mmCIF file of C-alpha atoms in Angstrom:
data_model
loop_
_atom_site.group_PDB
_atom_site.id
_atom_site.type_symbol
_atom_site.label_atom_id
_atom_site.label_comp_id
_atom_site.label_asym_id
_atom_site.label_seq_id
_atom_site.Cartn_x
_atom_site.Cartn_y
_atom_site.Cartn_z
ATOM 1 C CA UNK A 1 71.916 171.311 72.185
ATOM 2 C CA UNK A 2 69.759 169.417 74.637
ATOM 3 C CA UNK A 3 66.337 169.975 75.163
ATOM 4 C CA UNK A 4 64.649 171.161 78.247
ATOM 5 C CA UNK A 5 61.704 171.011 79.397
ATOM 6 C CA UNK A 6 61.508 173.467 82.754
ATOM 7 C CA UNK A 7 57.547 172.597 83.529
ATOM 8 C CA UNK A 8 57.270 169.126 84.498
ATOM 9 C CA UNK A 9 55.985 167.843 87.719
ATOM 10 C CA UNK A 10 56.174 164.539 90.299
ATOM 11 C CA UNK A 11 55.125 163.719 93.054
ATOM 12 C CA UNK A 12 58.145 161.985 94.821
ATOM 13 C CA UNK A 13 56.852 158.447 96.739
ATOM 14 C CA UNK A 14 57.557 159.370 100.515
ATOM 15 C CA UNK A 15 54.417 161.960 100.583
ATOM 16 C CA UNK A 16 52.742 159.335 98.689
ATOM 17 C CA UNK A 17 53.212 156.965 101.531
ATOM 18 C CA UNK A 18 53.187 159.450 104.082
ATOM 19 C CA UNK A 19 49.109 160.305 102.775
ATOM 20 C CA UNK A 20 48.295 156.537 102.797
ATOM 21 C CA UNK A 21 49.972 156.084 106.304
ATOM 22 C CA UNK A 22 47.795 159.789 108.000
ATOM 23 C CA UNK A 23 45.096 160.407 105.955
ATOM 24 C CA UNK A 24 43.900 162.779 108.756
ATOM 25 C CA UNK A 25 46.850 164.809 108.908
ATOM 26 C CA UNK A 26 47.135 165.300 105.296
ATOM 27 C CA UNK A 27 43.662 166.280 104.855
ATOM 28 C CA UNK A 28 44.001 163.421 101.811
ATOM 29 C CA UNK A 29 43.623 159.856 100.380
ATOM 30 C CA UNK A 30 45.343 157.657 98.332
ATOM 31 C CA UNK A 31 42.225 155.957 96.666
ATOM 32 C CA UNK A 32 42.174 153.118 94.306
ATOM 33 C CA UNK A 33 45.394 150.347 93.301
ATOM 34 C CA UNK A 34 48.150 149.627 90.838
ATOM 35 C CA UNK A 35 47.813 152.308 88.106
ATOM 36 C CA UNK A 36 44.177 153.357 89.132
ATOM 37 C CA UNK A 37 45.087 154.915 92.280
ATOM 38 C CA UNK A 38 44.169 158.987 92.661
ATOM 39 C CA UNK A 39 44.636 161.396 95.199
ATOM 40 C CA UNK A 40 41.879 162.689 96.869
ATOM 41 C CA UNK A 41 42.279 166.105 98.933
ATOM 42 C CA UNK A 42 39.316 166.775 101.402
ATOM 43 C CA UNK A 43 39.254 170.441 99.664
ATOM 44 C CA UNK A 44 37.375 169.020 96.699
ATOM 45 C CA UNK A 45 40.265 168.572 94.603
ATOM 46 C CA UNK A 46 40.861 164.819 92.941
ATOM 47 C CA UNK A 47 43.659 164.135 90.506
ATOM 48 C CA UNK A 48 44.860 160.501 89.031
ATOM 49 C CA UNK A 49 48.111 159.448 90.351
ATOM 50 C CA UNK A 50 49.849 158.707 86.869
ATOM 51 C CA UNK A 51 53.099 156.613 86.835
ATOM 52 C CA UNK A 52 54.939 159.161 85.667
ATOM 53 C CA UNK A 53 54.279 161.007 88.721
ATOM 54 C CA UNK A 54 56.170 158.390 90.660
ATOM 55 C CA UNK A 55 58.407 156.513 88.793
ATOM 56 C CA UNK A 56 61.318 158.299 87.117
ATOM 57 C CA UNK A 57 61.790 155.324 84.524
ATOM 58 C CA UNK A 58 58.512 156.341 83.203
ATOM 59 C CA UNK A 59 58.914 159.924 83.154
ATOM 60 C CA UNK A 60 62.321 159.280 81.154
ATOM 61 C CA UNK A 61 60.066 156.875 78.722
ATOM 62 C CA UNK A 62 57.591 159.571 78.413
ATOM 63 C CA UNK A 63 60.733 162.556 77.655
ATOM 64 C CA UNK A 64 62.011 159.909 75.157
ATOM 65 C CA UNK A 65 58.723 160.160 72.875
ATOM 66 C CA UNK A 66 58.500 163.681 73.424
ATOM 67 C CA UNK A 67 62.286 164.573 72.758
ATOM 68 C CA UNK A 68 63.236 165.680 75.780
ATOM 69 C CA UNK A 69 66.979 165.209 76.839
ATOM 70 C CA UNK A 70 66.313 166.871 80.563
ATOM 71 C CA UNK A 71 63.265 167.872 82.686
ATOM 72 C CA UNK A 72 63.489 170.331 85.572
ATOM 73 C CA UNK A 73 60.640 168.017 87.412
ATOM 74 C CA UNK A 74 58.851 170.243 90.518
ATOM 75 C CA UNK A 75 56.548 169.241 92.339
ATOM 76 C CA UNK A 76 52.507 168.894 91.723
ATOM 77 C CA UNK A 77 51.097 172.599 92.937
ATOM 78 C CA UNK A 78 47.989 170.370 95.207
ATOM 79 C CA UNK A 79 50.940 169.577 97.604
ATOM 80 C CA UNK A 80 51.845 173.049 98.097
ATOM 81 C CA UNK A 81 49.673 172.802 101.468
ATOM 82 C CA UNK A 82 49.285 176.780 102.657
ATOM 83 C CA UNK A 83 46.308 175.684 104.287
ATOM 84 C CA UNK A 84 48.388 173.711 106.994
ATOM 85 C CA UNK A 85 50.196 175.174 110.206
ATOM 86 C CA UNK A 86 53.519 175.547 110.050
ATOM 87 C CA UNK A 87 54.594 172.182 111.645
ATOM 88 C CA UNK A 88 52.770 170.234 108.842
ATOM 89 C CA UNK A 89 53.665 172.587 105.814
ATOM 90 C CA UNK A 90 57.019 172.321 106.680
ATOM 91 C CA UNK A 91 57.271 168.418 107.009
ATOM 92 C CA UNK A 92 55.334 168.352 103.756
ATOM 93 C CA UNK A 93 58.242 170.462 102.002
ATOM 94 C CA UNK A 94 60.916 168.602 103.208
ATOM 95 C CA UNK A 95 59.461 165.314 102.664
ATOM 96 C CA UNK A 96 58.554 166.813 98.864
ATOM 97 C CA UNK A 97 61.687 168.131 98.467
ATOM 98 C CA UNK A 98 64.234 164.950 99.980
ATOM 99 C CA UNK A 99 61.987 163.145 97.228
ATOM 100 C CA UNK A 100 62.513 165.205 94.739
ATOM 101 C CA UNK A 101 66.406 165.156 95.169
ATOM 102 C CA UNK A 102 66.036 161.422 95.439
ATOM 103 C CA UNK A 103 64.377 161.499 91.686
ATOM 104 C CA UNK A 104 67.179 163.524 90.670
ATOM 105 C CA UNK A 105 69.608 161.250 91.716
ATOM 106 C CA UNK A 106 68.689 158.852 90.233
ATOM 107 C CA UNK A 107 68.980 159.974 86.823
ATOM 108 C CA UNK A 108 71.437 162.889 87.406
ATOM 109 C CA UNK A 109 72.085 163.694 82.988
ATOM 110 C CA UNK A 110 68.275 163.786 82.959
ATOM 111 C CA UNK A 111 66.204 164.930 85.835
ATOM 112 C CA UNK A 112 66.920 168.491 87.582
ATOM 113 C CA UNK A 113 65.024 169.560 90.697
ATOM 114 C CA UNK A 114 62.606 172.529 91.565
ATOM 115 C CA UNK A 115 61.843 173.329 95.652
ATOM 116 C CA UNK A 116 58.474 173.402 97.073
ATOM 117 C CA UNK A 117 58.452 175.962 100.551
ATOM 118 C CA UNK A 118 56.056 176.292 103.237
ATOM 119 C CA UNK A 119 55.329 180.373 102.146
ATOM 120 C CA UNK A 120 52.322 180.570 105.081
ATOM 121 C CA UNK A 121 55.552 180.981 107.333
ATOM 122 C CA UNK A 122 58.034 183.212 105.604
ATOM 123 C CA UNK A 123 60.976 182.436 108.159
ATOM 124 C CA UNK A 124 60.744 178.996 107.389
ATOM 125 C CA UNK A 125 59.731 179.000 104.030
ATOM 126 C CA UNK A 126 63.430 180.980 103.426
ATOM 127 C CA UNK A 127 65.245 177.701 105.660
ATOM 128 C CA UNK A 128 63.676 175.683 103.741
ATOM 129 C CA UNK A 129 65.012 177.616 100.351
ATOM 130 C CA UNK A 130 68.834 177.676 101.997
ATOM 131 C CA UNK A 131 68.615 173.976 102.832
ATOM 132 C CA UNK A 132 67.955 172.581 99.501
ATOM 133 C CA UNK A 133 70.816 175.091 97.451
ATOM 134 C CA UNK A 134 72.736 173.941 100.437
ATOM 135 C CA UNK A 135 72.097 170.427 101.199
ATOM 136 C CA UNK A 136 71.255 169.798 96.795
ATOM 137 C CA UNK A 137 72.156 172.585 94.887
ATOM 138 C CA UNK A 138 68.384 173.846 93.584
ATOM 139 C CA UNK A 139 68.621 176.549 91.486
ATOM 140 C CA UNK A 140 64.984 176.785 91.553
ATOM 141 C CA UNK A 141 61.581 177.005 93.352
ATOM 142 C CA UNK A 142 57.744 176.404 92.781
ATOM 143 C CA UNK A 143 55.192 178.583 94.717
ATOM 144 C CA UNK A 144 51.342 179.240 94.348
ATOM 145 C CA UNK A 145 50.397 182.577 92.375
ATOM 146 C CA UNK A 146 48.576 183.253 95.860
ATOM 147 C CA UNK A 147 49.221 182.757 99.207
ATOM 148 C CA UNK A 148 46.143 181.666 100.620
ATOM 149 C CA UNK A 149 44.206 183.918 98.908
ATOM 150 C CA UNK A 150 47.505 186.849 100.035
ATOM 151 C CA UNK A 151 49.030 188.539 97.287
ATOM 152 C CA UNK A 152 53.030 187.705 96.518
ATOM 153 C CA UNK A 153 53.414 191.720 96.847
ATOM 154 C CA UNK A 154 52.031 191.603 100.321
ATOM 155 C CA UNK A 155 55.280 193.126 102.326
ATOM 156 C CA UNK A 156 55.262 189.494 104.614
ATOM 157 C CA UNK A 157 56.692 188.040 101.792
ATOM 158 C CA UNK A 158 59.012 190.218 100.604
ATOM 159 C CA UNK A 159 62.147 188.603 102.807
ATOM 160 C CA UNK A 160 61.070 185.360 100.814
ATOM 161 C CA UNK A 161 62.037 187.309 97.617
ATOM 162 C CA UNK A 162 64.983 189.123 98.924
ATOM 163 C CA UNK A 163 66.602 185.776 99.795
ATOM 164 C CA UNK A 164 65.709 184.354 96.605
ATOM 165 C CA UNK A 165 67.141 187.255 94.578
ATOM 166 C CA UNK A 166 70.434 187.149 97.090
ATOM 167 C CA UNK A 167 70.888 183.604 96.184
ATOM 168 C CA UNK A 168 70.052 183.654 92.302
ATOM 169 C CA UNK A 169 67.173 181.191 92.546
ATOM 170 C CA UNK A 170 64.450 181.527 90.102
ATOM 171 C CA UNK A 171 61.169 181.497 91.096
ATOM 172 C CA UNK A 172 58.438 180.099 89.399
ATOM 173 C CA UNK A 173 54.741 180.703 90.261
ATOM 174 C CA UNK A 174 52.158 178.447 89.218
ATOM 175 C CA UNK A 175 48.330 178.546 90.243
ATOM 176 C CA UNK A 176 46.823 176.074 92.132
ATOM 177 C CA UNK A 177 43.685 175.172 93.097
ATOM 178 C CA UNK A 178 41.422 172.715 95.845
ATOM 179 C CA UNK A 179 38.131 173.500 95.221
ATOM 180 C CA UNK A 180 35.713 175.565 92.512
ATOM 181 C CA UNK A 181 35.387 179.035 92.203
ATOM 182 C CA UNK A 182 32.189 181.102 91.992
ATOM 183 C CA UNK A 183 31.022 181.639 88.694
ATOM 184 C CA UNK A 184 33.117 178.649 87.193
ATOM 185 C CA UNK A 185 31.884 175.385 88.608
ATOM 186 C CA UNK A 186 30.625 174.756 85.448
ATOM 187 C CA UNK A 187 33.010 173.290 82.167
ATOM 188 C CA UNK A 188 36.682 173.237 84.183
ATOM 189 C CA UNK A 189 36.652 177.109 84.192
ATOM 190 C CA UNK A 190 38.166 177.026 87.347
ATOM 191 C CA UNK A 191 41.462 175.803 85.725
ATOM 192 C CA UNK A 192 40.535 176.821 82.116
ATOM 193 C CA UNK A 193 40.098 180.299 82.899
ATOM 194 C CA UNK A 194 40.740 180.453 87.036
ATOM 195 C CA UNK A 195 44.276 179.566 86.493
ATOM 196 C CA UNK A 196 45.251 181.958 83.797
ATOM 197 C CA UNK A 197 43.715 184.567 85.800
ATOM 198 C CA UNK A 198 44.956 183.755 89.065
ATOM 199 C CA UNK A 199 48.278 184.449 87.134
ATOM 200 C CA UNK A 200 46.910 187.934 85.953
ATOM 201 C CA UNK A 201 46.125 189.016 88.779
ATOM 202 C CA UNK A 202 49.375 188.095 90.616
ATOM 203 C CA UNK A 203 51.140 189.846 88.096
ATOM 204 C CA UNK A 204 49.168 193.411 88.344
ATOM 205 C CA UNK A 205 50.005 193.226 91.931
ATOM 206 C CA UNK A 206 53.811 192.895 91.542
ATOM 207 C CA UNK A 207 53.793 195.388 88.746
ATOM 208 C CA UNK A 208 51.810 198.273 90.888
ATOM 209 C CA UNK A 209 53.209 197.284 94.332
ATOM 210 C CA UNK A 210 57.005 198.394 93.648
ATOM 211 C CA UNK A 211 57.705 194.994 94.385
ATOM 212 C CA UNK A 212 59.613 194.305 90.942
ATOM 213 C CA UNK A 213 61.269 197.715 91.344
ATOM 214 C CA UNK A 214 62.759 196.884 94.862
ATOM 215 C CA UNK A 215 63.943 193.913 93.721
ATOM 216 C CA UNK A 216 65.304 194.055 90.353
ATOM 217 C CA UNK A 217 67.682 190.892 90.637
ATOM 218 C CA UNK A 218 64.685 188.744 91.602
ATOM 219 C CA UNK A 219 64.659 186.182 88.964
ATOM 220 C CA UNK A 220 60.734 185.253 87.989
ATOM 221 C CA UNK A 221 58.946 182.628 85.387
ATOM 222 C CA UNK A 222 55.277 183.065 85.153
ATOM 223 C CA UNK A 223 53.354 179.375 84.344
ATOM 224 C CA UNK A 224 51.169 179.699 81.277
ATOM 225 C CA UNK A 225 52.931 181.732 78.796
ATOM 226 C CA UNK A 226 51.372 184.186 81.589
ATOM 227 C CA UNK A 227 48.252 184.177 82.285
ATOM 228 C CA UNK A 228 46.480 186.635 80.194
ATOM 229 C CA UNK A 229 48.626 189.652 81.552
ATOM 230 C CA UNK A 230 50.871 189.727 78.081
ATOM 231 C CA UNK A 231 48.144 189.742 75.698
ATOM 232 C CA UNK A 232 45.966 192.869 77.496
ATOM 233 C CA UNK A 233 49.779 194.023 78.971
ATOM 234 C CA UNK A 234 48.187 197.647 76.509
ATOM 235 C CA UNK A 235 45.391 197.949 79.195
ATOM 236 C CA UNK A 236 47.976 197.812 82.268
ATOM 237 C CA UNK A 237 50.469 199.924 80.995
ATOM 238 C CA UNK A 238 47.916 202.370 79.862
ATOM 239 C CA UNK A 239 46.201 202.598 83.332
ATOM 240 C CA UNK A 240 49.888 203.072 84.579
ATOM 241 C CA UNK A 241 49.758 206.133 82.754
ATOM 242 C CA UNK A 242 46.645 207.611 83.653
ATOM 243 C CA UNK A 243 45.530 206.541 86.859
ATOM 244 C CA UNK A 244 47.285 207.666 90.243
ATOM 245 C CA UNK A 245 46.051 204.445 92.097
ATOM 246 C CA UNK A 246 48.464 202.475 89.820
ATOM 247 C CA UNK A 247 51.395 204.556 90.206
ATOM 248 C CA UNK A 248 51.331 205.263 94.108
ATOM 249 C CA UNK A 249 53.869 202.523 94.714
ATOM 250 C CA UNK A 250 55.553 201.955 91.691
ATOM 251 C CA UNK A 251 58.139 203.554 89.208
ATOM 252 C CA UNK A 252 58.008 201.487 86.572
ATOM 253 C CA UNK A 253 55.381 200.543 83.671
ATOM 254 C CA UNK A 254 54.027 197.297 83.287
ATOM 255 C CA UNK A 255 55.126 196.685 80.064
ATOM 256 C CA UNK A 256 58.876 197.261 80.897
ATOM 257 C CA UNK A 257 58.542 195.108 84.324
ATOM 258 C CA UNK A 258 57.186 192.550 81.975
ATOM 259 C CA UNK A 259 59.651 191.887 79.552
ATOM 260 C CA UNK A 260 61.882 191.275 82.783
ATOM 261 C CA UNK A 261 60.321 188.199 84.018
ATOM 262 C CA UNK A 262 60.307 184.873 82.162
ATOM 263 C CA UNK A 263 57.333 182.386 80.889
ATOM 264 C CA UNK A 264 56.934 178.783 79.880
ATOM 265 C CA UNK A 265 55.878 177.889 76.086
ATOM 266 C CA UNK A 266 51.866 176.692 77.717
ATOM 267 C CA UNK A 267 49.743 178.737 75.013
ATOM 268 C CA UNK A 268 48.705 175.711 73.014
ATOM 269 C CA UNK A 269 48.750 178.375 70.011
ATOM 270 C CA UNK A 270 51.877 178.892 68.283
ATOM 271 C CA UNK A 271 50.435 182.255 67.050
ATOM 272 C CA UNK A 272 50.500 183.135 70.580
ATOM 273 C CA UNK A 273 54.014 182.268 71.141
ATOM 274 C CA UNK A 274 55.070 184.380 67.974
ATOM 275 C CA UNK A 275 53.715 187.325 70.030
ATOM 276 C CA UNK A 276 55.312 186.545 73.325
ATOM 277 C CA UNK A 277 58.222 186.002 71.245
ATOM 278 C CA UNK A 278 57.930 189.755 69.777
ATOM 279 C CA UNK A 279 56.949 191.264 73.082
ATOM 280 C CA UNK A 280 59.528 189.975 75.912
ATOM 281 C CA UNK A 281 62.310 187.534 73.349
ATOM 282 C CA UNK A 282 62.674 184.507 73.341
ATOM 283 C CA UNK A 283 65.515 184.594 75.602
ATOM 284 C CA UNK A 284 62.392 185.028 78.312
ATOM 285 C CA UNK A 285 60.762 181.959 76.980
ATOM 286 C CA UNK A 286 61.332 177.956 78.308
ATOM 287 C CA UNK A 287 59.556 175.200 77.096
ATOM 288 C CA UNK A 288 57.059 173.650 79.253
ATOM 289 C CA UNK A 289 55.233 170.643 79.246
ATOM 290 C CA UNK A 290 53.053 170.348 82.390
ATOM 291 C CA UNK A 291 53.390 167.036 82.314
ATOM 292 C CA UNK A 292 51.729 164.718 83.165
ATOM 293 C CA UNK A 293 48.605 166.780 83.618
ATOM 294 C CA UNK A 294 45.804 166.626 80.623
ATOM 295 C CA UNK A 295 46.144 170.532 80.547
ATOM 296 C CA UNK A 296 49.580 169.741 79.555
ATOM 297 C CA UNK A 297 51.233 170.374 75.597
ATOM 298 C CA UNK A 298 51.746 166.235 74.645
ATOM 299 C CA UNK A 299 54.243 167.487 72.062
ATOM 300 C CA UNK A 300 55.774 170.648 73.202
ATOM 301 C CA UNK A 301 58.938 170.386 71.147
ATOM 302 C CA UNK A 302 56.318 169.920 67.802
ATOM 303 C CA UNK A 303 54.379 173.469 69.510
ATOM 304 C CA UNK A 304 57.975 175.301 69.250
ATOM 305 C CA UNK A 305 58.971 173.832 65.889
ATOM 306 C CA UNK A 306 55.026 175.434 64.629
ATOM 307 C CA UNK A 307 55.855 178.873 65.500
ATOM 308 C CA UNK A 308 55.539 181.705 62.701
ATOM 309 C CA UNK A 309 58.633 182.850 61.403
ATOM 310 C CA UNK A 310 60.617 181.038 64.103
ATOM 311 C CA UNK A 311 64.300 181.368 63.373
ATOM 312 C CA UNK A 312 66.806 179.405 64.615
ATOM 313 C CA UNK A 313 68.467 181.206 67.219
ATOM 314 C CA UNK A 314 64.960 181.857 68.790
ATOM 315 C CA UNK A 315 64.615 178.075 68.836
ATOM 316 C CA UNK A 316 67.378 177.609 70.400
ATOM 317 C CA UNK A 317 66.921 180.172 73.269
ATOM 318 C CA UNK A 318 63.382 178.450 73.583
ATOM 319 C CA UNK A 319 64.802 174.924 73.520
ATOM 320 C CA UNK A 320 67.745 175.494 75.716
ATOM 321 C CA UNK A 321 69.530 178.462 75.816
ATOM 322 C CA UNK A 322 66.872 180.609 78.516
ATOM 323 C CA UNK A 323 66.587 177.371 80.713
ATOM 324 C CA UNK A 324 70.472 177.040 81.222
ATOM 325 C CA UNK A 325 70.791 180.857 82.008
ATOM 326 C CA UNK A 326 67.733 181.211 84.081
ATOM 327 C CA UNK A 327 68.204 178.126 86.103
ATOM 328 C CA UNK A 328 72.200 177.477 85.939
ATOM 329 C CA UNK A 329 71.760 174.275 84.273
ATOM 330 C CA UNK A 330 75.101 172.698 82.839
ATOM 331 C CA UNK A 331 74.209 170.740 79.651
ATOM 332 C CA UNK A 332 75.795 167.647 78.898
#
């Protein structure tokens, strides 16, 4: 059974050139040469433009030492661009997202694609959706854990979803950043703990909105094994229970909604993936990667394989099994 990673991210080579060629217009630079260069976004964020970003030979290179056989490749969450108007975030998608089909192309057996949308506008964030399982055949799609600082459960979005759900996409939310937050300027907080919570907080919004419960075909994967939402998932289904603000809007608990959605592998504990396992299956579980971030698992097949009491038809869901369901992917 092939291997598959579903959390790996590049940045295709049009927006690259596009950044170097309007700096102004994409609030960005392309700053240094040859393997040195790094993008620089006026928000405060800075990140080094790795080959492997780029360059699908050395992505392959890198899935060959990790023992990879196929990596659902989406694109890196800085290019998201909420903060534009709708003119620019949708010319950012589509040039994302035409280079992302591009890297799939070229290595068909190896590389799948994930969609980036332009979610300030929901209207066009949904074209953009339909074009790419039209025009490429995506079976799934990257957005930020916020909008902006607006909740996913906000009722703007909900169309967004709908269409999703109607058109079995999965939809994978992953935290992004441009800038510190208060309180965690200090010792990468903002992505060590930021992120995770970021992804907490997301999820106690679609758990207490209704959102999950009008929308129970809505196919979800949660970056970061989660956040910390599974591991205090006790505390939110107990304040279900006994608090009326938390039940006003929906009908479900927590922990049931929970064990609907789907996460990556990213705990960089095996322990911790032996309770995931217990709590939601492994048949909720992908392996992820986040390559070729630093914050990424260098040997995320080795993480699986280090998993307490990890039987074989667990590692096989992890391995392969959820990512072929989940995102319609026909193994070769």
């Amino acid at each position: 059974m092939p291997v598959i990673d579903m959390h790996s991210h590049m940045i295709p080579p049009g927006i690259v050139e596009a950044i170097e060629r309007e700096p102004a217009t994409f609030a960005a630079q392309i700053k240094g040469a040859g393997t040195q260069r790094s993008v620089v976004h006026q928000q405060g964020y800075t990140y080094p433009l790795f080959e492997e970003f780029t360059h699908p030979e050395v992505k392959l290179a890198v899935m060959e030492q990790k023992g990879l056989d196929i990596s659902v490749i989406s694109p890196a969450p800085p290019l998201f661009y909420y903060w534009a108007d709708k003119t620019l975030g949708v010319r950012v998608a589509r040039l994302v997202n035409d280079g992302i089909a591009e890297l799939v192309a070229s290595h068909p057996q190896r590389l799948q694609g994930m969609a980036s949308v332009p979610m300030q506008d929901t209207e066009a964030a949904i074209a953009e959706l339909e074009r790419v399982v039209s025009t490429y055949g995506f079976r799934g799609v990257e957005i930020g854990t916020t909008i902006e600082g607006e909740s996913l459960a906000h009722p703007r979005f909900r169309p967004f979803f709908r269409r999703a759900a109607e058109l079995d996409v999965l939809v994978f939310t992953h935290p992004y950043y441009v800038g510190s937050k208060q309180g965690m300027e200090d010792y990468y907080l903002t992505n060590l703990i930021g992120n995770p919570l970021d992804t907490t907080i997301m999820l106690a919004h679609l758990f207490f909105s209704g959102m999950l419960d009008e929308l129970p075909t809505l196919k979800l994967c949660i970056a970061h094994a989660g956040g910390f939402a599974p591991y205090q998932i006790g505390r939110l289904a107990h304040g279900y229970n006994v608090r009326a603000e938390t039940h006003a809007n929906a009908r479900t608990s927590p922990l049931e909604l929970l064990r609907r959605l789907t996460f990556d592998t990213l705990t960089f504990h095996p322990p911790a993936l032996r309770y995931l396992i217990d709590l939601v299956g492994a048949n909720h579980i992908m392996l992820g990667s986040d390559a070729p971030f630093d914050m990424g698992d260098s040997d995320p097949v080795g993480t699986v394989a280090t998993i307490p009491a990890l039987n074989e038809q667990e590692r096989t869901a992890i391995l392969t099994n959820t990512a072929v369901t989940m995102l319609g992917i026909t193994a070769p």
